[in-house]
Amino acid sequence: MTGILYIVATPIGNLGDITARAIDTLKAVDVIACEDTRTSGKLLNFFNISTPTIAYHEHNADTQTARLIERLQSGQSIALISDAGTPLISDPGFRLVKACHKVGVQVVPIVGACAVIGALSVAGLPSDKFSFVGFLPAKQHGRVESLKAYQNHSETLIFYEAPHRIVECLTDMVAVFGGEREATLCREISKTFETIKKLPLADLLEFVKNDDNQQRGEIVLVVAGNTAQTTATDYDDWLLAIAKELPPKKASGIVAEVLGLKKSEVYDRLLTLTK
Protein backbone atom coordinates (compact mmCIF):
# COMPACT_ATOMS: atom_id res chain seq x y z
CA MET A 1 0.00 0.00 0.00
CA THR A 2 1.35 3.42 -0.93
CA GLY A 3 0.87 6.47 1.25
CA ILE A 4 -1.19 9.54 0.43
CA LEU A 5 0.02 13.06 -0.32
CA TYR A 6 -2.23 15.65 1.33
CA ILE A 7 -2.15 19.22 0.00
CA VAL A 8 -3.06 21.17 3.12
CA ALA A 9 -4.14 24.82 3.10
CA THR A 10 -3.01 26.85 6.11
CA PRO A 11 -4.10 30.33 7.31
CA ILE A 12 -2.87 33.39 5.42
CA GLY A 13 -3.20 35.52 8.54
CA ASN A 14 -5.77 34.79 11.20
CA LEU A 15 -4.95 31.41 12.73
CA GLY A 16 -8.65 30.83 13.32
CA ASP A 17 -9.02 30.23 9.58
CA ILE A 18 -7.42 26.80 9.78
CA THR A 19 -9.91 23.94 9.45
CA ALA A 20 -10.41 21.08 11.89
CA ARG A 21 -9.68 18.66 9.04
CA ALA A 22 -6.35 20.37 8.36
CA ILE A 23 -5.31 20.03 12.01
CA ASP A 24 -6.34 16.38 12.12
CA THR A 25 -4.45 15.66 8.90
CA LEU A 26 -1.27 17.39 10.04
CA LYS A 27 -1.34 15.35 13.25
CA ALA A 28 -2.01 12.05 11.48
CA VAL A 29 0.57 12.04 8.66
CA ASP A 30 4.07 10.63 9.02
CA VAL A 31 5.83 13.81 7.94
CA ILE A 32 5.00 17.39 6.95
CA ALA A 33 6.81 18.91 3.96
CA CYS A 34 7.14 22.65 4.59
CA GLU A 35 8.23 25.55 2.43
CA ASP A 36 10.09 26.89 5.49
CA THR A 37 10.26 24.67 8.57
CA ARG A 38 10.87 27.65 10.89
CA THR A 39 7.81 29.54 9.64
CA SER A 40 5.61 26.47 9.72
CA GLY A 41 6.99 25.54 13.13
CA LYS A 42 5.19 28.51 14.70
CA LEU A 43 1.85 27.33 13.28
CA LEU A 44 2.43 23.71 14.28
CA ASN A 45 3.47 24.66 17.82
CA PHE A 46 0.36 26.82 18.23
CA PHE A 47 -1.88 23.84 17.47
CA ASN A 48 0.29 21.34 19.39
CA ILE A 49 1.20 19.40 16.27
CA SER A 50 4.37 17.38 16.86
CA THR A 51 4.62 15.63 13.48
CA PRO A 52 8.19 15.68 12.07
CA THR A 53 8.86 18.24 9.34
CA ILE A 54 11.09 18.36 6.29
CA ALA A 55 11.98 21.32 4.08
CA TYR A 56 10.52 21.33 0.58
CA HIS A 57 10.99 24.48 -1.49
CA GLU A 58 11.96 25.61 -4.98
CA HIS A 59 15.70 25.33 -4.28
CA ASN A 60 15.65 21.67 -3.21
CA ALA A 61 12.60 20.39 -5.09
CA ASP A 62 14.65 18.40 -7.61
CA THR A 63 16.26 16.23 -4.94
CA GLN A 64 13.49 16.25 -2.34
CA THR A 65 10.77 15.22 -4.80
CA ALA A 66 12.44 11.86 -5.40
CA ARG A 67 12.96 11.31 -1.66
CA LEU A 68 9.36 12.12 -0.83
CA ILE A 69 8.09 9.82 -3.57
CA GLU A 70 10.17 7.00 -2.09
CA ARG A 71 8.60 7.60 1.31
CA LEU A 72 5.10 7.67 -0.18
CA GLN A 73 5.74 4.46 -2.09
CA SER A 74 6.97 2.82 1.11
CA GLY A 75 3.57 3.50 2.72
CA GLN A 76 4.16 6.77 4.55
CA SER A 77 1.65 9.61 4.18
CA ILE A 78 2.85 13.19 3.75
CA ALA A 79 1.23 16.60 4.17
CA LEU A 80 2.51 19.43 1.98
CA ILE A 81 2.09 22.96 3.32
CA SER A 82 3.40 26.35 2.23
CA ASP A 83 4.26 29.32 4.43
CA ALA A 84 0.64 30.46 4.17
CA GLY A 85 -2.45 29.66 2.13
CA THR A 86 -2.96 26.89 -0.40
CA PRO A 87 0.20 25.16 -1.68
CA LEU A 88 1.07 25.43 -5.40
CA ILE A 89 -0.69 28.82 -5.77
CA SER A 90 2.48 30.83 -6.49
CA ASP A 91 4.19 28.42 -4.07
CA PRO A 92 6.24 25.21 -4.43
CA GLY A 93 4.70 21.78 -4.88
CA PHE A 94 3.87 21.31 -8.55
CA ARG A 95 6.75 18.92 -9.22
CA LEU A 96 5.80 16.73 -6.28
CA VAL A 97 2.13 16.53 -7.25
CA LYS A 98 3.07 15.81 -10.87
CA ALA A 99 5.42 13.05 -9.75
CA CYS A 100 2.70 11.51 -7.57
CA HIS A 101 0.31 11.31 -10.51
CA LYS A 102 3.05 9.76 -12.63
CA VAL A 103 3.69 6.90 -10.21
CA GLY A 104 0.09 6.42 -9.08
CA VAL A 105 0.27 7.95 -5.60
CA GLN A 106 -3.06 9.37 -4.40
CA VAL A 107 -3.19 13.17 -3.90
CA VAL A 108 -5.88 14.63 -1.62
CA PRO A 109 -6.67 18.34 -1.21
CA ILE A 110 -7.42 19.65 2.29
CA VAL A 111 -9.04 22.91 1.27
CA GLY A 112 -8.86 26.20 3.14
CA ALA A 113 -7.52 29.74 2.91
CA CYS A 114 -6.39 31.09 -0.47
CA ALA A 115 -5.54 34.76 -1.04
CA VAL A 116 -6.68 34.63 -4.68
CA ILE A 117 -10.21 33.52 -3.84
CA GLY A 118 -10.42 35.66 -0.72
CA ALA A 119 -9.52 38.78 -2.69
CA LEU A 120 -11.90 37.96 -5.54
CA SER A 121 -14.77 37.44 -3.12
CA VAL A 122 -14.52 40.98 -1.73
CA ALA A 123 -13.27 42.90 -4.78
CA GLY A 124 -16.67 43.97 -6.07
CA LEU A 125 -15.69 42.95 -9.60
CA PRO A 126 -17.16 40.22 -11.85
CA SER A 127 -16.24 36.79 -10.50
CA ASP A 128 -17.85 34.50 -13.07
CA LYS A 129 -14.67 34.48 -15.16
CA PHE A 130 -11.17 35.46 -14.06
CA SER A 131 -7.49 34.91 -14.79
CA PHE A 132 -4.96 34.48 -11.99
CA VAL A 133 -1.74 36.02 -13.30
CA GLY A 134 0.27 35.77 -10.10
CA PHE A 135 3.47 37.78 -9.74
CA LEU A 136 4.48 40.02 -12.64
CA PRO A 137 8.15 40.28 -13.70
CA ALA A 138 10.23 42.38 -11.32
CA LYS A 139 11.78 44.56 -14.04
CA GLN A 140 9.66 47.24 -15.69
CA HIS A 141 10.11 46.12 -19.30
CA GLY A 142 9.00 42.58 -18.57
CA ARG A 143 6.17 43.81 -16.36
CA VAL A 144 4.82 46.16 -19.04
CA GLU A 145 5.02 43.47 -21.73
CA SER A 146 3.13 41.05 -19.48
CA LEU A 147 0.44 43.64 -18.80
CA LYS A 148 0.09 44.34 -22.52
CA ALA A 149 -0.64 40.66 -23.08
CA TYR A 150 -3.72 41.05 -20.82
CA GLN A 151 -4.69 44.53 -22.00
CA ASN A 152 -7.72 43.38 -24.00
CA HIS A 153 -8.83 40.47 -21.85
CA SER A 154 -12.42 40.91 -20.74
CA GLU A 155 -12.25 38.73 -17.61
CA THR A 156 -11.26 39.97 -14.15
CA LEU A 157 -7.49 39.80 -13.59
CA ILE A 158 -5.82 38.86 -10.29
CA PHE A 159 -2.20 39.70 -9.49
CA TYR A 160 0.14 39.18 -6.55
CA GLU A 161 2.67 41.93 -5.96
CA ALA A 162 5.57 42.54 -3.60
CA PRO A 163 5.10 45.59 -1.34
CA HIS A 164 8.30 47.30 -2.50
CA ARG A 165 7.07 47.16 -6.11
CA ILE A 166 3.40 48.05 -5.63
CA VAL A 167 3.79 51.72 -6.66
CA GLU A 168 5.73 50.82 -9.80
CA CYS A 169 3.23 48.07 -10.62
CA LEU A 170 0.22 50.38 -10.30
CA THR A 171 2.02 53.03 -12.34
CA ASP A 172 2.51 50.56 -15.18
CA MET A 173 -1.09 49.36 -14.90
CA VAL A 174 -2.32 52.93 -15.31
CA ALA A 175 -0.13 53.31 -18.39
CA VAL A 176 -1.25 50.03 -19.99
CA PHE A 177 -4.84 49.56 -18.79
CA GLY A 178 -5.79 53.23 -18.36
CA GLY A 179 -6.42 55.20 -15.19
CA GLU A 180 -10.19 54.65 -15.28
CA ARG A 181 -10.01 50.85 -15.10
CA GLU A 182 -11.55 49.70 -11.79
CA ALA A 183 -9.32 47.79 -9.39
CA THR A 184 -9.35 46.59 -5.80
CA LEU A 185 -6.33 46.51 -3.51
CA CYS A 186 -6.53 43.63 -1.02
CA ARG A 187 -3.70 43.93 1.49
CA GLU A 188 -2.92 41.81 4.53
CA ILE A 189 -6.08 39.71 4.13
CA SER A 190 -7.36 38.39 7.49
CA LYS A 191 -4.56 40.19 9.40
CA THR A 192 -4.70 43.09 11.85
CA PHE A 193 -4.14 45.84 9.28
CA GLU A 194 -6.27 44.40 6.48
CA THR A 195 -7.10 46.87 3.69
CA ILE A 196 -9.74 46.43 1.01
CA LYS A 197 -9.86 49.48 -1.30
CA LYS A 198 -11.74 49.68 -4.61
CA LEU A 199 -10.96 52.66 -6.90
CA PRO A 200 -10.10 53.48 -10.50
CA LEU A 201 -6.44 52.56 -11.07
CA ALA A 202 -5.25 56.18 -11.18
CA ASP A 203 -6.91 56.94 -7.82
CA LEU A 204 -5.68 53.68 -6.34
CA LEU A 205 -2.14 54.62 -7.32
CA GLU A 206 -2.45 57.95 -5.51
CA PHE A 207 -3.96 56.21 -2.47
CA VAL A 208 -1.00 53.85 -2.22
CA LYS A 209 1.62 56.52 -2.95
CA ASN A 210 0.27 58.78 -0.23
CA ASP A 211 0.15 56.12 2.49
CA ASP A 212 3.36 54.23 3.29
CA ASN A 213 1.36 51.65 5.21
CA GLN A 214 -0.20 50.50 1.92
CA GLN A 215 3.30 49.64 0.70
CA ARG A 216 3.76 46.90 3.29
CA GLY A 217 2.60 43.33 3.72
CA GLU A 218 1.01 40.76 1.40
CA ILE A 219 -0.79 42.35 -1.56
CA VAL A 220 -3.37 41.06 -4.04
CA LEU A 221 -4.57 43.31 -6.86
CA VAL A 222 -7.90 42.50 -8.51
CA VAL A 223 -8.33 44.43 -11.77
CA ALA A 224 -11.44 44.71 -13.93
CA GLY A 225 -11.23 43.27 -17.42
CA ASN A 226 -11.51 45.30 -20.59
CA THR A 227 -15.26 45.53 -21.10
CA ALA A 228 -15.10 48.05 -23.94
CA GLN A 229 -16.80 46.66 -27.03
CA THR A 230 -14.37 45.97 -29.85
CA THR A 231 -15.90 47.04 -33.12
CA ALA A 232 -15.59 45.05 -36.32
CA THR A 233 -13.27 47.57 -37.94
CA ASP A 234 -10.85 47.26 -35.02
CA TYR A 235 -9.62 43.87 -36.15
CA ASP A 236 -10.96 43.18 -39.67
CA ASP A 237 -7.67 43.82 -41.49
CA TRP A 238 -5.70 41.80 -38.96
CA LEU A 239 -8.16 38.92 -39.09
CA LEU A 240 -8.10 38.79 -42.89
CA ALA A 241 -4.30 38.91 -42.99
CA ILE A 242 -3.96 35.98 -40.58
CA ALA A 243 -6.67 34.04 -42.43
CA LYS A 244 -4.52 34.16 -45.56
CA GLU A 245 -1.88 32.08 -43.76
CA LEU A 246 -4.00 29.85 -41.52
CA PRO A 247 -7.28 27.91 -41.67
CA PRO A 248 -10.35 30.04 -40.75
CA LYS A 249 -10.99 28.48 -37.35
CA LYS A 250 -7.36 28.71 -36.27
CA ALA A 251 -7.07 32.32 -37.47
CA SER A 252 -10.28 33.23 -35.63
CA GLY A 253 -9.08 31.49 -32.48
CA ILE A 254 -5.82 33.46 -32.40
CA VAL A 255 -7.57 36.82 -32.86
CA ALA A 256 -10.20 35.93 -30.27
CA GLU A 257 -7.58 34.93 -27.68
CA VAL A 258 -5.48 38.07 -28.12
CA LEU A 259 -8.47 40.44 -28.02
CA GLY A 260 -10.39 38.59 -25.34
CA LEU A 261 -13.37 37.95 -27.64
CA LYS A 262 -15.55 34.89 -28.21
CA LYS A 263 -14.16 32.55 -30.87
CA SER A 264 -17.59 32.06 -32.38
CA GLU A 265 -18.09 35.80 -32.86
CA VAL A 266 -14.72 36.25 -34.57
CA TYR A 267 -15.31 33.19 -36.74
CA ASP A 268 -18.71 34.49 -37.83
CA ARG A 269 -17.12 37.86 -38.61
CA LEU A 270 -14.52 36.15 -40.79
CA LEU A 271 -17.20 34.25 -42.69
CA THR A 272 -19.03 37.54 -43.31
CA LEU A 273 -15.86 39.22 -44.59
CA THR A 274 -14.97 36.37 -46.93
CA LYS A 275 -18.41 35.83 -48.52
Short mmCIF file of N, CA and C in Angstrom, two decimals, residues 2 5 18 29 31 36 43 58 81 84 91 94 104 111 121 123-124 141 155 158 207 248 251 260 269 271:
data_model
loop_
_atom_site.label_atom_id
_atom_site.label_comp_id
_atom_site.label_asym_id
_atom_site.label_seq_id
_atom_site.Cartn_x
_atom_site.Cartn_y
_atom_site.Cartn_z
N THR A 2 0.61 2.15 -0.93
CA THR A 2 1.35 3.42 -0.93
C THR A 2 0.67 4.40 0.00
N LEU A 5 -0.48 11.69 -0.43
CA LEU A 5 0.02 13.06 -0.32
C LEU A 5 -1.18 13.98 -0.09
N ILE A 18 -7.78 28.18 10.06
CA ILE A 18 -7.42 26.80 9.78
C ILE A 18 -8.64 25.90 10.03
N VAL A 29 -0.41 12.47 9.67
CA VAL A 29 0.57 12.04 8.66
C VAL A 29 1.90 11.69 9.30
N VAL A 31 4.90 12.69 8.04
CA VAL A 31 5.83 13.81 7.94
C VAL A 31 5.12 14.97 7.24
N ASP A 36 9.09 26.42 4.54
CA ASP A 36 10.09 26.89 5.49
C ASP A 36 9.73 26.27 6.84
N LEU A 43 3.24 27.78 13.44
CA LEU A 43 1.85 27.33 13.28
C LEU A 43 1.64 25.99 13.96
N GLU A 58 11.53 25.58 -3.59
CA GLU A 58 11.96 25.61 -4.98
C GLU A 58 13.45 25.31 -5.17
N ILE A 81 2.61 21.64 2.99
CA ILE A 81 2.09 22.96 3.32
C ILE A 81 3.07 24.02 2.83
N ALA A 84 1.99 30.00 3.88
CA ALA A 84 0.64 30.46 4.17
C ALA A 84 -0.25 30.20 2.96
N ASP A 91 3.34 29.05 -5.08
CA ASP A 91 4.19 28.42 -4.07
C ASP A 91 4.68 27.08 -4.60
N PHE A 94 4.34 21.86 -7.28
CA PHE A 94 3.87 21.31 -8.55
C PHE A 94 4.63 20.05 -8.94
N GLY A 104 1.32 6.99 -9.61
CA GLY A 104 0.09 6.42 -9.08
C GLY A 104 -0.13 6.63 -7.60
N VAL A 111 -8.81 21.53 1.72
CA VAL A 111 -9.04 22.91 1.27
C VAL A 111 -9.11 23.89 2.44
N SER A 121 -13.46 37.45 -3.77
CA SER A 121 -14.77 37.44 -3.12
C SER A 121 -15.18 38.81 -2.59
N ALA A 123 -13.75 41.85 -3.88
CA ALA A 123 -13.27 42.90 -4.78
C ALA A 123 -14.38 43.74 -5.39
N GLY A 124 -15.59 43.22 -5.44
CA GLY A 124 -16.67 43.97 -6.07
C GLY A 124 -16.54 44.04 -7.57
N HIS A 141 10.38 46.52 -17.92
CA HIS A 141 10.11 46.12 -19.30
C HIS A 141 9.30 44.83 -19.35
N GLU A 155 -12.00 39.30 -18.93
CA GLU A 155 -12.25 38.73 -17.61
C GLU A 155 -11.51 39.52 -16.53
N ILE A 158 -6.29 38.88 -11.67
CA ILE A 158 -5.82 38.86 -10.29
C ILE A 158 -4.30 38.73 -10.27
N PHE A 207 -3.68 56.69 -3.81
CA PHE A 207 -3.96 56.21 -2.47
C PHE A 207 -2.76 55.48 -1.89
N PRO A 248 -9.44 29.07 -41.37
CA PRO A 248 -10.35 30.04 -40.75
C PRO A 248 -10.53 29.89 -39.24
N ALA A 251 -7.28 30.87 -37.39
CA ALA A 251 -7.07 32.32 -37.47
C ALA A 251 -8.03 33.04 -36.52
N GLY A 260 -9.47 38.93 -26.40
CA GLY A 260 -10.39 38.59 -25.34
C GLY A 260 -11.83 38.50 -25.82
N ARG A 269 -17.55 36.63 -37.95
CA ARG A 269 -17.12 37.86 -38.61
C ARG A 269 -16.26 37.53 -39.82
N LEU A 271 -16.34 34.80 -41.63
CA LEU A 271 -17.20 34.25 -42.69
C LEU A 271 -17.92 35.37 -43.42
#
